[in-house]
Amino acid sequence: MKKILIINGPNLNLLGTREDEIYGKDTLNEIEEACKKKGVEKNLDIIFYQSNTEGKIIDKIHELSKNFDGLIINPAAFTHSSIAILDTLRAIKKPKIEIHLSNIYSREEYRKKSITSEGVDGLICGFGSDSYILGIEAISKLIYK
Ligand code: DQA
């Protein structure tokens, strides 16, 4: 079974209570459970990770080369600021998908630019917690093509 790492950036541990009119009512644990179920259907082992710290996210992406077959990442606010995460994504040649719960292109100007998406194969946003499920569909197509 192929292994997929799903990385969640800052404040996503607060899902369920955080601005639920934008991000929905599902907690990160509930999203993780739904992703694991979807993974079974797609023959993918799903490993979830969340950190509020840029360096820890970078260290986790480094693990991709040896330990995982693909990456789904919601870099949260680092999406709009982190050249360091972009460089890390570019350095690692494995299938990579960026996801967002909200449609970042229909929100504030400062959210309309995703720096990190320049280092991934594709971007899914705007479907709430289903963006994660669609991300698994997409990565399975990249891995089992
Ligand atoms: C987000 C969108 C980002 O702009 C924001 O900073 C987040 C969540 C999303 O999933 O919609 O924290 O990545």
Short mmCIF file of N, CA and C and ligand atoms in Angstrom, two decimals:
data_model
loop_
_atom_site.label_atom_id
_atom_site.label_comp_id
_atom_site.label_asym_id
_atom_site.label_seq_id
_atom_site.Cartn_x
_atom_site.Cartn_y
_atom_site.Cartn_z
N MET A 1 0.84 -1.21 0.00
CA MET A 1 0.00 0.00 0.00
C MET A 1 0.87 1.26 0.00
N LYS A 2 0.53 2.22 -0.87
CA LYS A 2 1.32 3.47 -0.92
C LYS A 2 0.95 4.36 0.27
N LYS A 3 1.96 5.14 0.70
CA LYS A 3 1.77 5.98 1.90
C LYS A 3 1.68 7.46 1.52
N ILE A 4 0.62 8.12 1.99
CA ILE A 4 0.41 9.54 1.70
C ILE A 4 0.46 10.34 2.99
N LEU A 5 1.29 11.36 2.97
CA LEU A 5 1.39 12.27 4.11
C LEU A 5 0.47 13.47 3.86
N ILE A 6 -0.36 13.79 4.85
CA ILE A 6 -1.20 14.99 4.75
C ILE A 6 -0.73 15.97 5.83
N ILE A 7 -0.18 17.11 5.39
CA ILE A 7 0.35 18.11 6.33
C ILE A 7 -0.63 19.27 6.46
N ASN A 8 -0.87 19.65 7.70
CA ASN A 8 -1.76 20.78 8.01
C ASN A 8 -1.00 21.86 8.74
N GLY A 9 -1.09 23.10 8.22
CA GLY A 9 -0.34 24.21 8.79
C GLY A 9 -1.04 24.89 9.97
N PRO A 10 -0.59 26.10 10.28
CA PRO A 10 -1.00 26.79 11.50
C PRO A 10 -2.50 27.03 11.63
N ASN A 11 -2.97 26.82 12.85
CA ASN A 11 -4.35 27.08 13.27
C ASN A 11 -5.36 26.06 12.76
N LEU A 12 -4.92 25.10 11.95
CA LEU A 12 -5.88 24.10 11.48
C LEU A 12 -6.25 23.13 12.61
N ASN A 13 -5.45 23.11 13.67
CA ASN A 13 -5.84 22.34 14.86
C ASN A 13 -7.08 22.94 15.53
N LEU A 14 -7.43 24.18 15.16
CA LEU A 14 -8.60 24.83 15.77
C LEU A 14 -9.88 24.63 14.95
N LEU A 15 -9.79 23.87 13.85
CA LEU A 15 -10.98 23.67 13.02
C LEU A 15 -12.13 23.12 13.85
N GLY A 16 -13.33 23.57 13.49
CA GLY A 16 -14.52 23.15 14.25
C GLY A 16 -15.03 24.33 15.06
N THR A 17 -14.08 25.13 15.56
CA THR A 17 -14.49 26.33 16.32
C THR A 17 -13.98 27.59 15.65
N ARG A 18 -12.96 27.46 14.78
CA ARG A 18 -12.31 28.62 14.18
C ARG A 18 -13.10 29.12 12.97
N GLU A 19 -13.63 30.33 13.03
CA GLU A 19 -14.33 30.94 11.89
C GLU A 19 -15.12 29.90 11.09
N ASP A 20 -16.07 29.26 11.77
CA ASP A 20 -16.74 28.12 11.12
C ASP A 20 -17.59 28.52 9.92
N GLU A 21 -17.92 29.82 9.81
CA GLU A 21 -18.66 30.27 8.62
C GLU A 21 -17.78 30.20 7.38
N ILE A 22 -16.46 30.22 7.58
CA ILE A 22 -15.52 30.09 6.44
C ILE A 22 -15.01 28.66 6.31
N TYR A 23 -14.63 28.06 7.44
CA TYR A 23 -13.92 26.78 7.37
C TYR A 23 -14.78 25.55 7.70
N GLY A 24 -16.05 25.79 8.09
CA GLY A 24 -16.94 24.67 8.38
C GLY A 24 -16.83 24.19 9.83
N LYS A 25 -17.66 23.20 10.16
CA LYS A 25 -17.79 22.76 11.55
C LYS A 25 -16.99 21.49 11.85
N ASP A 26 -16.43 20.85 10.80
CA ASP A 26 -15.67 19.62 11.05
C ASP A 26 -14.37 19.92 11.78
N THR A 27 -14.05 19.10 12.77
CA THR A 27 -12.76 19.24 13.45
C THR A 27 -11.68 18.55 12.60
N LEU A 28 -10.41 18.85 12.92
CA LEU A 28 -9.32 18.21 12.18
C LEU A 28 -9.34 16.69 12.39
N ASN A 29 -9.73 16.26 13.59
CA ASN A 29 -9.82 14.81 13.85
C ASN A 29 -10.88 14.15 12.98
N GLU A 30 -12.01 14.85 12.80
CA GLU A 30 -13.08 14.30 11.95
C GLU A 30 -12.61 14.23 10.49
N ILE A 31 -11.89 15.28 10.06
CA ILE A 31 -11.37 15.28 8.69
C ILE A 31 -10.37 14.14 8.52
N GLU A 32 -9.54 13.94 9.54
CA GLU A 32 -8.55 12.84 9.48
C GLU A 32 -9.25 11.49 9.32
N GLU A 33 -10.30 11.28 10.11
CA GLU A 33 -11.05 10.01 10.02
C GLU A 33 -11.61 9.80 8.62
N ALA A 34 -12.22 10.89 8.05
CA ALA A 34 -12.81 10.80 6.70
C ALA A 34 -11.72 10.50 5.67
N CYS A 35 -10.54 11.11 5.85
CA CYS A 35 -9.43 10.88 4.90
C CYS A 35 -8.95 9.43 4.98
N LYS A 36 -8.88 8.90 6.20
CA LYS A 36 -8.40 7.51 6.36
C LYS A 36 -9.36 6.54 5.68
N LYS A 37 -10.68 6.83 5.82
CA LYS A 37 -11.70 5.99 5.16
C LYS A 37 -11.52 6.03 3.64
N LYS A 38 -11.35 7.25 3.12
CA LYS A 38 -11.16 7.43 1.68
C LYS A 38 -9.89 6.72 1.23
N GLY A 39 -8.87 6.77 2.09
CA GLY A 39 -7.61 6.12 1.78
C GLY A 39 -7.78 4.62 1.59
N VAL A 40 -8.58 4.00 2.46
CA VAL A 40 -8.83 2.55 2.36
C VAL A 40 -9.44 2.25 0.99
N GLU A 41 -10.42 3.09 0.60
CA GLU A 41 -11.09 2.91 -0.71
C GLU A 41 -10.09 3.01 -1.87
N LYS A 42 -9.10 3.89 -1.71
CA LYS A 42 -8.14 4.16 -2.79
C LYS A 42 -6.84 3.38 -2.64
N ASN A 43 -6.79 2.48 -1.65
CA ASN A 43 -5.59 1.70 -1.40
C ASN A 43 -4.39 2.58 -1.01
N LEU A 44 -4.67 3.59 -0.19
CA LEU A 44 -3.63 4.51 0.26
C LEU A 44 -3.63 4.55 1.78
N ASP A 45 -2.44 4.45 2.36
CA ASP A 45 -2.29 4.60 3.80
C ASP A 45 -2.11 6.09 4.10
N ILE A 46 -3.02 6.69 4.87
CA ILE A 46 -3.02 8.15 5.09
C ILE A 46 -2.40 8.46 6.45
N ILE A 47 -1.37 9.30 6.46
CA ILE A 47 -0.74 9.73 7.71
C ILE A 47 -0.93 11.24 7.84
N PHE A 48 -1.57 11.64 8.94
CA PHE A 48 -1.90 13.05 9.17
C PHE A 48 -0.87 13.71 10.06
N TYR A 49 -0.59 14.99 9.78
CA TYR A 49 0.36 15.76 10.61
C TYR A 49 -0.11 17.20 10.67
N GLN A 50 -0.02 17.81 11.84
CA GLN A 50 -0.34 19.25 11.96
C GLN A 50 0.73 19.93 12.79
N SER A 51 1.14 21.14 12.33
CA SER A 51 2.06 21.94 13.13
C SER A 51 1.78 23.42 12.90
N ASN A 52 2.04 24.19 13.94
CA ASN A 52 1.91 25.65 13.83
C ASN A 52 3.26 26.29 13.52
N THR A 53 4.28 25.48 13.30
CA THR A 53 5.65 25.97 13.19
C THR A 53 6.22 25.69 11.80
N GLU A 54 6.71 26.71 11.14
CA GLU A 54 7.21 26.58 9.76
C GLU A 54 8.34 25.54 9.66
N GLY A 55 9.31 25.63 10.57
CA GLY A 55 10.46 24.72 10.51
C GLY A 55 10.06 23.26 10.67
N LYS A 56 9.07 23.01 11.53
CA LYS A 56 8.62 21.61 11.72
C LYS A 56 7.95 21.09 10.46
N ILE A 57 7.22 21.98 9.78
CA ILE A 57 6.57 21.57 8.53
C ILE A 57 7.63 21.24 7.48
N ILE A 58 8.67 22.07 7.43
CA ILE A 58 9.77 21.82 6.48
C ILE A 58 10.45 20.48 6.79
N ASP A 59 10.74 20.23 8.06
CA ASP A 59 11.36 18.95 8.44
C ASP A 59 10.47 17.77 8.04
N LYS A 60 9.16 17.94 8.19
CA LYS A 60 8.22 16.86 7.85
C LYS A 60 8.22 16.63 6.34
N ILE A 61 8.25 17.71 5.56
CA ILE A 61 8.29 17.53 4.09
C ILE A 61 9.57 16.79 3.69
N HIS A 62 10.68 17.04 4.40
CA HIS A 62 11.92 16.32 4.10
C HIS A 62 11.74 14.81 4.21
N GLU A 63 10.86 14.37 5.11
CA GLU A 63 10.64 12.93 5.31
C GLU A 63 10.00 12.28 4.09
N LEU A 64 9.43 13.12 3.23
CA LEU A 64 8.71 12.62 2.06
C LEU A 64 9.59 11.74 1.17
N SER A 65 10.84 12.18 0.95
CA SER A 65 11.69 11.45 0.01
C SER A 65 11.87 10.00 0.40
N LYS A 66 12.06 9.74 1.71
CA LYS A 66 12.36 8.37 2.13
C LYS A 66 11.11 7.59 2.52
N ASN A 67 10.16 8.26 3.19
CA ASN A 67 9.12 7.52 3.90
C ASN A 67 7.73 7.52 3.27
N PHE A 68 7.51 8.37 2.25
CA PHE A 68 6.15 8.48 1.71
C PHE A 68 6.16 8.47 0.18
N ASP A 69 4.97 8.21 -0.39
CA ASP A 69 4.84 8.17 -1.86
C ASP A 69 4.20 9.43 -2.42
N GLY A 70 3.63 10.27 -1.57
CA GLY A 70 3.00 11.49 -2.05
C GLY A 70 2.62 12.39 -0.89
N LEU A 71 2.35 13.66 -1.23
CA LEU A 71 2.03 14.66 -0.20
C LEU A 71 0.78 15.44 -0.58
N ILE A 72 -0.10 15.62 0.43
CA ILE A 72 -1.19 16.59 0.32
C ILE A 72 -0.91 17.60 1.42
N ILE A 73 -0.89 18.88 1.06
CA ILE A 73 -0.55 19.89 2.07
C ILE A 73 -1.54 21.04 2.06
N ASN A 74 -2.03 21.39 3.26
CA ASN A 74 -2.75 22.65 3.45
C ASN A 74 -1.80 23.52 4.27
N PRO A 75 -1.03 24.39 3.61
CA PRO A 75 -0.04 25.18 4.35
C PRO A 75 -0.66 26.31 5.17
N ALA A 76 -2.00 26.46 5.10
CA ALA A 76 -2.72 27.51 5.83
C ALA A 76 -2.09 28.88 5.54
N ALA A 77 -1.85 29.70 6.55
CA ALA A 77 -1.36 31.07 6.28
C ALA A 77 0.03 31.08 5.64
N PHE A 78 0.82 29.99 5.82
CA PHE A 78 2.15 29.95 5.18
C PHE A 78 2.05 29.92 3.65
N THR A 79 0.87 29.54 3.15
CA THR A 79 0.60 29.56 1.70
C THR A 79 1.02 30.90 1.08
N HIS A 80 0.71 31.95 1.83
CA HIS A 80 0.83 33.30 1.26
C HIS A 80 2.15 33.98 1.59
N SER A 81 3.01 33.29 2.33
CA SER A 81 4.23 33.96 2.78
C SER A 81 5.51 33.14 2.68
N SER A 82 5.40 31.80 2.60
CA SER A 82 6.61 31.00 2.88
C SER A 82 7.38 30.54 1.63
N ILE A 83 8.41 31.31 1.30
CA ILE A 83 9.32 30.89 0.23
C ILE A 83 10.11 29.66 0.72
N ALA A 84 10.32 29.56 2.03
CA ALA A 84 11.05 28.40 2.58
C ALA A 84 10.28 27.11 2.31
N ILE A 85 8.98 27.13 2.53
CA ILE A 85 8.18 25.91 2.25
C ILE A 85 8.15 25.65 0.75
N LEU A 86 8.02 26.71 -0.06
CA LEU A 86 8.07 26.53 -1.52
C LEU A 86 9.38 25.84 -1.93
N ASP A 87 10.51 26.33 -1.44
CA ASP A 87 11.81 25.74 -1.80
C ASP A 87 11.85 24.26 -1.43
N THR A 88 11.27 23.93 -0.26
CA THR A 88 11.28 22.53 0.19
C THR A 88 10.43 21.68 -0.74
N LEU A 89 9.26 22.18 -1.10
CA LEU A 89 8.38 21.43 -2.00
C LEU A 89 9.09 21.19 -3.33
N ARG A 90 9.76 22.23 -3.82
CA ARG A 90 10.45 22.10 -5.11
C ARG A 90 11.59 21.09 -5.06
N ALA A 91 12.20 20.95 -3.88
CA ALA A 91 13.37 20.07 -3.74
C ALA A 91 12.99 18.60 -3.79
N ILE A 92 11.72 18.29 -3.57
CA ILE A 92 11.35 16.88 -3.42
C ILE A 92 10.45 16.43 -4.56
N LYS A 93 10.95 15.45 -5.29
CA LYS A 93 10.27 15.00 -6.51
C LYS A 93 9.33 13.83 -6.21
N LYS A 94 8.20 14.16 -5.64
CA LYS A 94 7.14 13.17 -5.40
C LYS A 94 5.83 13.87 -5.75
N PRO A 95 4.75 13.12 -6.04
CA PRO A 95 3.47 13.78 -6.30
C PRO A 95 3.03 14.63 -5.11
N LYS A 96 2.61 15.87 -5.40
CA LYS A 96 2.24 16.81 -4.33
C LYS A 96 1.00 17.62 -4.75
N ILE A 97 0.04 17.71 -3.83
CA ILE A 97 -1.19 18.48 -4.10
C ILE A 97 -1.37 19.47 -2.96
N GLU A 98 -1.69 20.71 -3.31
CA GLU A 98 -2.03 21.70 -2.27
C GLU A 98 -3.55 21.80 -2.17
N ILE A 99 -4.04 21.89 -0.95
CA ILE A 99 -5.50 22.03 -0.75
C ILE A 99 -5.80 23.15 0.22
N HIS A 100 -7.01 23.70 0.06
CA HIS A 100 -7.55 24.68 1.03
C HIS A 100 -9.03 24.41 1.20
N LEU A 101 -9.49 24.60 2.42
CA LEU A 101 -10.93 24.48 2.69
C LEU A 101 -11.69 25.58 1.95
N SER A 102 -11.20 26.81 2.07
CA SER A 102 -11.90 27.96 1.47
C SER A 102 -11.37 28.22 0.07
N ASN A 103 -12.14 28.98 -0.70
CA ASN A 103 -11.67 29.41 -2.02
C ASN A 103 -10.81 30.67 -1.82
N ILE A 104 -9.51 30.47 -1.79
CA ILE A 104 -8.60 31.59 -1.47
C ILE A 104 -8.68 32.71 -2.52
N TYR A 105 -9.20 32.38 -3.72
CA TYR A 105 -9.28 33.39 -4.79
C TYR A 105 -10.54 34.25 -4.69
N SER A 106 -11.43 33.92 -3.75
CA SER A 106 -12.63 34.74 -3.58
C SER A 106 -12.59 35.48 -2.25
N ARG A 107 -11.40 35.56 -1.65
CA ARG A 107 -11.29 36.18 -0.32
C ARG A 107 -10.44 37.46 -0.38
N GLU A 108 -9.78 37.79 0.72
CA GLU A 108 -9.00 39.03 0.77
C GLU A 108 -7.87 39.00 -0.27
N GLU A 109 -7.46 40.18 -0.74
CA GLU A 109 -6.39 40.28 -1.74
C GLU A 109 -5.15 39.48 -1.31
N TYR A 110 -4.76 39.60 -0.02
CA TYR A 110 -3.51 38.97 0.42
C TYR A 110 -3.58 37.45 0.41
N ARG A 111 -4.80 36.89 0.26
CA ARG A 111 -4.92 35.41 0.17
C ARG A 111 -4.92 34.92 -1.27
N LYS A 112 -5.02 35.85 -2.22
CA LYS A 112 -5.19 35.43 -3.62
C LYS A 112 -3.90 34.91 -4.25
N LYS A 113 -2.77 35.17 -3.58
CA LYS A 113 -1.49 34.65 -4.10
C LYS A 113 -1.07 33.44 -3.25
N SER A 114 -0.91 32.28 -3.91
CA SER A 114 -0.35 31.12 -3.23
C SER A 114 1.09 30.94 -3.70
N ILE A 115 2.03 31.25 -2.82
CA ILE A 115 3.46 31.07 -3.12
C ILE A 115 3.78 29.58 -3.18
N THR A 116 3.24 28.83 -2.22
CA THR A 116 3.59 27.41 -2.10
C THR A 116 3.07 26.57 -3.28
N SER A 117 1.99 27.02 -3.92
CA SER A 117 1.41 26.20 -5.00
C SER A 117 2.34 26.12 -6.20
N GLU A 118 3.35 27.00 -6.26
CA GLU A 118 4.33 26.91 -7.35
C GLU A 118 5.20 25.66 -7.23
N GLY A 119 5.13 24.99 -6.06
CA GLY A 119 5.96 23.80 -5.86
C GLY A 119 5.17 22.50 -5.87
N VAL A 120 3.90 22.54 -6.28
CA VAL A 120 3.09 21.31 -6.27
C VAL A 120 2.54 21.01 -7.67
N ASP A 121 1.96 19.81 -7.82
CA ASP A 121 1.42 19.42 -9.13
C ASP A 121 0.07 20.08 -9.40
N GLY A 122 -0.71 20.30 -8.36
CA GLY A 122 -2.03 20.89 -8.56
C GLY A 122 -2.60 21.43 -7.26
N LEU A 123 -3.69 22.21 -7.42
CA LEU A 123 -4.29 22.91 -6.27
C LEU A 123 -5.80 22.68 -6.27
N ILE A 124 -6.33 22.36 -5.10
CA ILE A 124 -7.79 22.20 -4.94
C ILE A 124 -8.22 23.12 -3.81
N CYS A 125 -9.21 23.96 -4.04
CA CYS A 125 -9.66 24.82 -2.95
C CYS A 125 -11.14 25.15 -3.08
N GLY A 126 -11.76 25.43 -1.94
CA GLY A 126 -13.12 25.95 -1.95
C GLY A 126 -14.21 24.93 -1.67
N PHE A 127 -13.85 23.69 -1.35
CA PHE A 127 -14.86 22.65 -1.15
C PHE A 127 -15.00 22.25 0.33
N GLY A 128 -14.56 23.12 1.22
CA GLY A 128 -14.63 22.78 2.64
C GLY A 128 -13.80 21.54 2.92
N SER A 129 -14.27 20.71 3.87
CA SER A 129 -13.47 19.52 4.20
C SER A 129 -13.40 18.54 3.02
N ASP A 130 -14.32 18.65 2.06
CA ASP A 130 -14.24 17.80 0.87
C ASP A 130 -12.99 18.10 0.03
N SER A 131 -12.37 19.25 0.22
CA SER A 131 -11.11 19.52 -0.50
C SER A 131 -10.07 18.44 -0.16
N TYR A 132 -10.11 17.94 1.09
CA TYR A 132 -9.17 16.89 1.49
C TYR A 132 -9.47 15.59 0.72
N ILE A 133 -10.77 15.27 0.62
CA ILE A 133 -11.19 14.04 -0.07
C ILE A 133 -10.84 14.13 -1.55
N LEU A 134 -11.08 15.31 -2.13
CA LEU A 134 -10.74 15.50 -3.55
C LEU A 134 -9.22 15.44 -3.74
N GLY A 135 -8.48 15.91 -2.74
CA GLY A 135 -7.02 15.83 -2.78
C GLY A 135 -6.56 14.38 -2.84
N ILE A 136 -7.24 13.51 -2.09
CA ILE A 136 -6.88 12.08 -2.10
C ILE A 136 -7.20 11.47 -3.46
N GLU A 137 -8.36 11.84 -4.03
CA GLU A 137 -8.70 11.38 -5.39
C GLU A 137 -7.59 11.78 -6.36
N ALA A 138 -7.17 13.05 -6.26
CA ALA A 138 -6.19 13.60 -7.21
C ALA A 138 -4.84 12.91 -7.05
N ILE A 139 -4.40 12.72 -5.81
CA ILE A 139 -3.07 12.12 -5.62
C ILE A 139 -3.09 10.66 -6.04
N SER A 140 -4.24 9.99 -5.86
CA SER A 140 -4.31 8.59 -6.28
C SER A 140 -4.18 8.50 -7.80
N LYS A 141 -4.73 9.47 -8.51
CA LYS A 141 -4.56 9.48 -9.99
C LYS A 141 -3.09 9.70 -10.35
N LEU A 142 -2.40 10.56 -9.62
CA LEU A 142 -0.98 10.81 -9.92
C LEU A 142 -0.13 9.59 -9.60
N ILE A 143 -0.48 8.88 -8.53
CA ILE A 143 0.37 7.76 -8.08
C ILE A 143 0.09 6.48 -8.87
N TYR A 144 -1.18 6.20 -9.12
CA TYR A 144 -1.53 4.93 -9.79
C TYR A 144 -1.80 5.11 -11.28
N LYS A 145 -1.27 6.18 -11.89
CA LYS A 145 -1.59 6.43 -13.31
C LYS A 145 -0.98 5.37 -14.22
C1 DQA B 1 -6.69 28.06 4.43
C2 DQA B 1 -6.71 29.42 3.74
C3 DQA B 1 -5.60 30.32 4.29
O1 DQA B 1 -5.65 31.61 3.66
C4 DQA B 1 -5.75 30.51 5.78
O2 DQA B 1 -4.66 31.27 6.29
C5 DQA B 1 -5.93 29.24 6.52
C6 DQA B 1 -6.76 28.19 5.94
C7 DQA B 1 -7.88 27.17 3.98
O3 DQA B 1 -7.79 25.97 4.17
O4 DQA B 1 -8.87 27.69 3.48
O5 DQA B 1 -5.46 29.10 7.64
O6 DQA B 1 -5.49 27.38 4.07
#
